[in-house]
Structures are given as C-alpha cells and as structure tokens.
Short mmCIF file of C-alpha atoms in Angstrom, two decimals:
data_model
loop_
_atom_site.label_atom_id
_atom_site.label_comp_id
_atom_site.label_asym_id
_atom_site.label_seq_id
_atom_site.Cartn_x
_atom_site.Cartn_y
_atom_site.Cartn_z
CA UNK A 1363 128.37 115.98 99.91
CA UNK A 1364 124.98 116.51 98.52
CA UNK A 1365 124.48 119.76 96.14
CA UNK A 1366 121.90 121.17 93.75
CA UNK A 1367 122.24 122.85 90.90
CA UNK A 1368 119.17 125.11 89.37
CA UNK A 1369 120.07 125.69 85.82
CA UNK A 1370 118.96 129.51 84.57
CA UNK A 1371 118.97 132.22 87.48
CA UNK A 1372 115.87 133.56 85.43
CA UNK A 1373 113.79 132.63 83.30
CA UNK A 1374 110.57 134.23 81.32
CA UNK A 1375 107.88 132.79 80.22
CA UNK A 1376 104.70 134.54 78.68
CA UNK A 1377 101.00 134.28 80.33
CA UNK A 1378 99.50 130.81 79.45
CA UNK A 1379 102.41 129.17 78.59
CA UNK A 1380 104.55 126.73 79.62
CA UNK A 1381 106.64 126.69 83.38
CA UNK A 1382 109.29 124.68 82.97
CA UNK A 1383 112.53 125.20 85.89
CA UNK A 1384 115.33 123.29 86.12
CA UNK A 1385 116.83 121.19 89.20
CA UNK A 1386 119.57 118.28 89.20
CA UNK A 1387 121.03 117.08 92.77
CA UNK A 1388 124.01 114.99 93.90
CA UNK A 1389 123.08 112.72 96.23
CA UNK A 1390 124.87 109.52 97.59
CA UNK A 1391 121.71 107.97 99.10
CA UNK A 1392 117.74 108.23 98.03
CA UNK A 1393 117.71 111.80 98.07
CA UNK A 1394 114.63 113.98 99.83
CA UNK A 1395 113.59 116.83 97.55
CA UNK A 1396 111.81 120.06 97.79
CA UNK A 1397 110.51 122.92 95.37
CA UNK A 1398 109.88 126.28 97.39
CA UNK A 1399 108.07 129.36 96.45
CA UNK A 1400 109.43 132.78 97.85
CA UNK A 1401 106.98 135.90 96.92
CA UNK A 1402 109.00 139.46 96.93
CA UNK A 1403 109.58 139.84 100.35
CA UNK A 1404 107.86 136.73 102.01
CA UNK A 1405 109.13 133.86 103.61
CA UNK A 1406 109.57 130.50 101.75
CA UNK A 1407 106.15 128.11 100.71
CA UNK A 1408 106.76 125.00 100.23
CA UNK A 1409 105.10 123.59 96.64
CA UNK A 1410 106.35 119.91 96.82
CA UNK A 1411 107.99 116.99 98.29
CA UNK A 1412 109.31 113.93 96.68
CA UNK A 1413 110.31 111.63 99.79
CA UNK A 1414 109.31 108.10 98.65
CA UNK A 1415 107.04 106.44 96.16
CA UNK A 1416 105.20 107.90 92.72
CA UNK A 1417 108.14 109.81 91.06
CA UNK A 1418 105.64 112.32 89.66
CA UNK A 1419 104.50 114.37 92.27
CA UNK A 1420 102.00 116.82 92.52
CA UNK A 1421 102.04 120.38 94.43
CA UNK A 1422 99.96 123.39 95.20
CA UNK A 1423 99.05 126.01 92.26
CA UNK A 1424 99.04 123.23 89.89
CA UNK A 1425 103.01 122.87 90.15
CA UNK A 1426 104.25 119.41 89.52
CA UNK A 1427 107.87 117.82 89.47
CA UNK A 1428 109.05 114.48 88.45
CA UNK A 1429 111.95 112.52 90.08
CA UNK A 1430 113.83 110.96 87.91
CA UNK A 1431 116.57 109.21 89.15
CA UNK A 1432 118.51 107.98 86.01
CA UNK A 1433 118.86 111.95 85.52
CA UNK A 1434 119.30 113.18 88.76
CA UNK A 1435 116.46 115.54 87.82
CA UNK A 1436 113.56 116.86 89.91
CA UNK A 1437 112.49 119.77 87.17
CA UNK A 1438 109.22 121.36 88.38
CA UNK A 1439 106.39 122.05 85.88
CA UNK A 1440 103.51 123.93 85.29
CA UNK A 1441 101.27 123.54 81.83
CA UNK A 1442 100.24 127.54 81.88
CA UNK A 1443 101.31 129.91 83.36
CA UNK A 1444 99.46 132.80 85.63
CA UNK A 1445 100.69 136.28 86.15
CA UNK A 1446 100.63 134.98 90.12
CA UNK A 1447 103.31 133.01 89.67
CA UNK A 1448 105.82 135.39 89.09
CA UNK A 1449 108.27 134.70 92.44
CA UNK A 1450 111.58 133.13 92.90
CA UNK A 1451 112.02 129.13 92.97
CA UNK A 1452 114.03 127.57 95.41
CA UNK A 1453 114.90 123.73 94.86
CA UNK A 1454 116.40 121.82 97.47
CA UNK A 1455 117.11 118.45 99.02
CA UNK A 1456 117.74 117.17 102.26
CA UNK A 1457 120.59 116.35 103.84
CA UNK A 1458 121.38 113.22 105.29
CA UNK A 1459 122.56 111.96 108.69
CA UNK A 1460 121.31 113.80 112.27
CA UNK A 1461 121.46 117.03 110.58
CA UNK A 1462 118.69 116.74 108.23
CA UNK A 1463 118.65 120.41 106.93
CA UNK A 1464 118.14 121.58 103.67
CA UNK A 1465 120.60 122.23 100.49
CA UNK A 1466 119.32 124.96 98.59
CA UNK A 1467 119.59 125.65 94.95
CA UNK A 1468 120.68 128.85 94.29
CA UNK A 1469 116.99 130.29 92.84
CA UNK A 1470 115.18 130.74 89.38
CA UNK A 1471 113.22 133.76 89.58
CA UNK A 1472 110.28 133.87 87.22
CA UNK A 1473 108.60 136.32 85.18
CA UNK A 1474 105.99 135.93 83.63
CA UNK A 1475 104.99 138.66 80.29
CA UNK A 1476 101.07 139.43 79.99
CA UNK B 1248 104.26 130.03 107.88
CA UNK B 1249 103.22 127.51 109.72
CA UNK B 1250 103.79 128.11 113.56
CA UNK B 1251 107.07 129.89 113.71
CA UNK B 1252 107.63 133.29 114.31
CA UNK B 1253 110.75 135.49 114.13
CA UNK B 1254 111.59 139.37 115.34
CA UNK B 1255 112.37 141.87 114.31
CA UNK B 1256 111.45 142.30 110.72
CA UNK B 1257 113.83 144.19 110.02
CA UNK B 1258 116.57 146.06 111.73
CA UNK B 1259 119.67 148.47 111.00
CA UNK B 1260 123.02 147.83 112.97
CA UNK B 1261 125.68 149.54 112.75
CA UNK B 1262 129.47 148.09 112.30
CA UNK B 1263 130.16 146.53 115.81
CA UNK B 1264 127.04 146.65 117.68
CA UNK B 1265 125.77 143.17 118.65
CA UNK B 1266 121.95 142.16 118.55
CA UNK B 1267 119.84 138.52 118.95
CA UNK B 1268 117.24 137.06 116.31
CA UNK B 1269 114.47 135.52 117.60
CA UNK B 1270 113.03 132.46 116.84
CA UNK B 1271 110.09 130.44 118.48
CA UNK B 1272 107.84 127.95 117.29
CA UNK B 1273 104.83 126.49 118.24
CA UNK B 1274 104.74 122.75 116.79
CA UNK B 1275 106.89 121.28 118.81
CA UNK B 1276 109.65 120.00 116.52
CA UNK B 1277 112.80 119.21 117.28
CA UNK B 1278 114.96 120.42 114.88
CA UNK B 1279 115.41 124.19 114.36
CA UNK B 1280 118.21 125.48 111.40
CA UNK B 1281 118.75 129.15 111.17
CA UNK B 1282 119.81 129.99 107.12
CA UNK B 1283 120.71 133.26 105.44
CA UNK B 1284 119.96 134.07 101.92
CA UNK B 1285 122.11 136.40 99.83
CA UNK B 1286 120.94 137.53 96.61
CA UNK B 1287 121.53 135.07 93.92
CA UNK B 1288 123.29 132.12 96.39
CA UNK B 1289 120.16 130.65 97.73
CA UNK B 1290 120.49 129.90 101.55
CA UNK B 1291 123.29 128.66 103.20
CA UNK B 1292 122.93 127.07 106.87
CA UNK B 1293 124.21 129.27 109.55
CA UNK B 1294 123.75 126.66 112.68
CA UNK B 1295 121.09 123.69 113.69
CA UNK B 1296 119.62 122.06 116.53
CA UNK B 1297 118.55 118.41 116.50
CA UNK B 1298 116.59 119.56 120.20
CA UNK B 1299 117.02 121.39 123.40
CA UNK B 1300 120.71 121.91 124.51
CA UNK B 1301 121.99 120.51 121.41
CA UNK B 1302 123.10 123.19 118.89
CA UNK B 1303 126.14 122.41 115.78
CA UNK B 1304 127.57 124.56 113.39
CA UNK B 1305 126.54 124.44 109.88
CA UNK B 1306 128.21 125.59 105.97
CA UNK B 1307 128.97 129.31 107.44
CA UNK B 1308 128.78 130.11 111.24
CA UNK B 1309 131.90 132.51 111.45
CA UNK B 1310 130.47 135.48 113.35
CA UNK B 1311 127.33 133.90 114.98
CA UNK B 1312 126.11 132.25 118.10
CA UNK B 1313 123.31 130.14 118.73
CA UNK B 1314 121.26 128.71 122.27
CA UNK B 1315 118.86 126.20 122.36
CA UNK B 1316 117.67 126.12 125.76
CA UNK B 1317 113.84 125.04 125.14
CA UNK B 1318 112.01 123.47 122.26
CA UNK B 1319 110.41 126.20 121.43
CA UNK B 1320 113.29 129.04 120.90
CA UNK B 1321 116.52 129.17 118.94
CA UNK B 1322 117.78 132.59 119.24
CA UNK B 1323 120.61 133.74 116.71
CA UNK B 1324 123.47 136.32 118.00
CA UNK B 1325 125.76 138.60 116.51
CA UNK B 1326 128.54 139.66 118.86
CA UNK B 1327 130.25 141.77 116.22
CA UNK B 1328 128.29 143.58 113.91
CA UNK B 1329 130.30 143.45 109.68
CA UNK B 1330 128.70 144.34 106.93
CA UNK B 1331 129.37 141.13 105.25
CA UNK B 1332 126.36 139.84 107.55
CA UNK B 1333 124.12 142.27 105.78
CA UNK B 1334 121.28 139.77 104.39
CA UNK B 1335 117.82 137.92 105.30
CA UNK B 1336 117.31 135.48 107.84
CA UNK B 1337 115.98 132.57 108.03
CA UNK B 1338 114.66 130.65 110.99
CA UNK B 1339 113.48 126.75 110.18
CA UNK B 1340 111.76 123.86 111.86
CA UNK B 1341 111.68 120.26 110.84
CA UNK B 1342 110.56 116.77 111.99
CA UNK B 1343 112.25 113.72 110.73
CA UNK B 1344 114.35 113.97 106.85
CA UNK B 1345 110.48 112.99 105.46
CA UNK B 1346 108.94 116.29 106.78
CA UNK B 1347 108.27 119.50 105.54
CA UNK B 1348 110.68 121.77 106.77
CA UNK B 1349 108.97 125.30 108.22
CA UNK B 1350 110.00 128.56 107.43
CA UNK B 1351 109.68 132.31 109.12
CA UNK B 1352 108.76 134.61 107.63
CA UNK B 1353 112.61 136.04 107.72
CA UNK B 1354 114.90 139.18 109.62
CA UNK B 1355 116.07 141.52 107.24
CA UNK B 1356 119.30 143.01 108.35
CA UNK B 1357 121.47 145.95 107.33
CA UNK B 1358 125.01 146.25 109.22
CA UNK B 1359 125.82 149.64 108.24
#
C-alpha cells in the first residue's frame, strides 16, 4: 500500500528565508505526487504535480519540488519566504488502480517570524 | 475551488440525529472521493465514486453512506450522529490518476 510520510508537523522559518518541507512516499509503481496548500479555514490549493517527465517541477507562489526517485523524496521548496505563506502543507500521492484517490501526508504547518 | 460546491458550511448535530452533505460539481468528472481531515492526521478517504451508480468504500467508512445517482452529485449521510465524526469534510473530483484532483471548500461539523 502506498503511504507518505511528512517529516516535522511544524516548522518555522523567518521572513526571507529559506522554505524547505519534507515528503517521502512508498510507492510500488511510478508514483503521482501532489503538494497542497490549505489557508486557516479554506479548502485545499493545489501548488504542484509531478506525474511524468522533468523531476523538478515548478508550482504557483514560487513553490518548487523535486522528485527524486533514488530517495523516495518529493520535498517542496521555496528560496524566501513571505509572511503569505504561512498555511498548512499537505503532500500526497495518488493511488493506484480504479480508485485513483489521494494519500495524504499528515500536514506541516508553517510559520513564518517577521 | 474549481467547480465544486458543498453545503452547509458548517453545522451542529447533536448525538443521534442524522443529516446529508452535499456535494455537486460542475466539470463533469467522473470520479468524486469524499475525505475528512482531523487535526494533525491529514485526510483519510471516507468513500469514492469512479461515476454514476458506482460508489466503494474507502480507509474509514464506518458510520457513513454515500449515493451517486448523477455525475454531478455525491451526497454524504450520517444515519447516526457520534461525536467521533466531529471534523471537516471534504468533497473531491478527479479525472484520470494524471489530473488535478478538486477540492470544496469543506463542511465543518460538530456532533455534540
């Protein structure tokens, strides 16, 4: 069974710094993965998709994650960081077969210090 | 958020009393998941659809019912009202495993 594992439940980072948030997956075939924003009482964004192709992929709000497959990784960056982004970050990949619904991480929320 | 729309927003129930969470969407996709989110656990997949009359359980359906009787709604339903079904939920939509998959903007519920 596929699972992911977000490493830190929080994690603070000060204005203008760097975003760095953790994701590693178990996945028995090419995995599908996702990085979601939630904003304090908002639905879930979605900032990126890895599906196929360039392993570094680029999202919204200058987010970016890298696949690496020799790691099982798919940690999602940001070079500085904006008071805005403060919000909880979901990451999550897809499962296989006729279901095709998502695994979620269990969240990172970020704060980010003026 | 993308074409789908859930009601209420929020709601109070108390222990027992039963109650349906709507869920309709206008992009014509043919899978629908319904998740709920717990503080700290991420979401966990209540039940899916893969289209219309075809519903399946998913990681934690104990307590819930789901209908799919047209593309565009996938109702939830709690018959029994526990406070252990206190939480936020969340309707999806998806296309093929490539997609983006679509969320509400969430039910907040309180079983009291």
């Amino acid at each position: 069974a596929q699972s992911v594992t977000q490493l830190g439940s929080h994690v603070s980072v000060s204005e203008g710094a760097l975003v760095l948030l953790r994701c590693n997956y178990s996945s028995s075939v090419p995995p599908y993965l996702f990085w979601y924003v939630q904003y304090p009482n908002q639905g879930l964004q979605l900032l990126l998709k890895y599906t196929t192709g360039a392993t570094l992929v680029k999202g919204i709000n200058g987010f970016e994650a890298e696949f690496k497959k020799s790691e099982t990784s798919f940690h999602l960056t940001k070079p500085s960081a904006h008071m805005s982004d403060a919000a909880e970050y979901f990451c999550a990949v897809r499962e296989g077969g006729s279901q095709g619904n998502l695994i979620f991480g269990k969240g990172t929320k970020l704060s980010v210090k003026p | 958020n993308a074409g789908v729309t859930q009601t209420p927003k929020f709601r109070i129930l108390k222990i027992g009393q039963s109650m349906t969470l709507q869920c309709t969407q206008d992009m014509n996709h043919n899978y629908m998941y319904w998740y709920r989110q717990d503080p700290g656990m991420g979401l966990k997949l209540i039940y899916y659809s893969v289209g219309a009359g075809i519903t399946d359980k998913g990681e934690v359906p104990n307590g819930y019912n789901v209908s799919r009787s047209t593309t565009e709604d996938f109702p939830l339903r709690l018959e029994l009202a526990a406070p252990s079904q206190t939480s936020v939920y969340f309707c999806g939509i998806g296309g093929t495993p490539q997609e983006t998959q679509y969320f509400g903007p969430g039910t907040r519920l309180l079983v009291l």
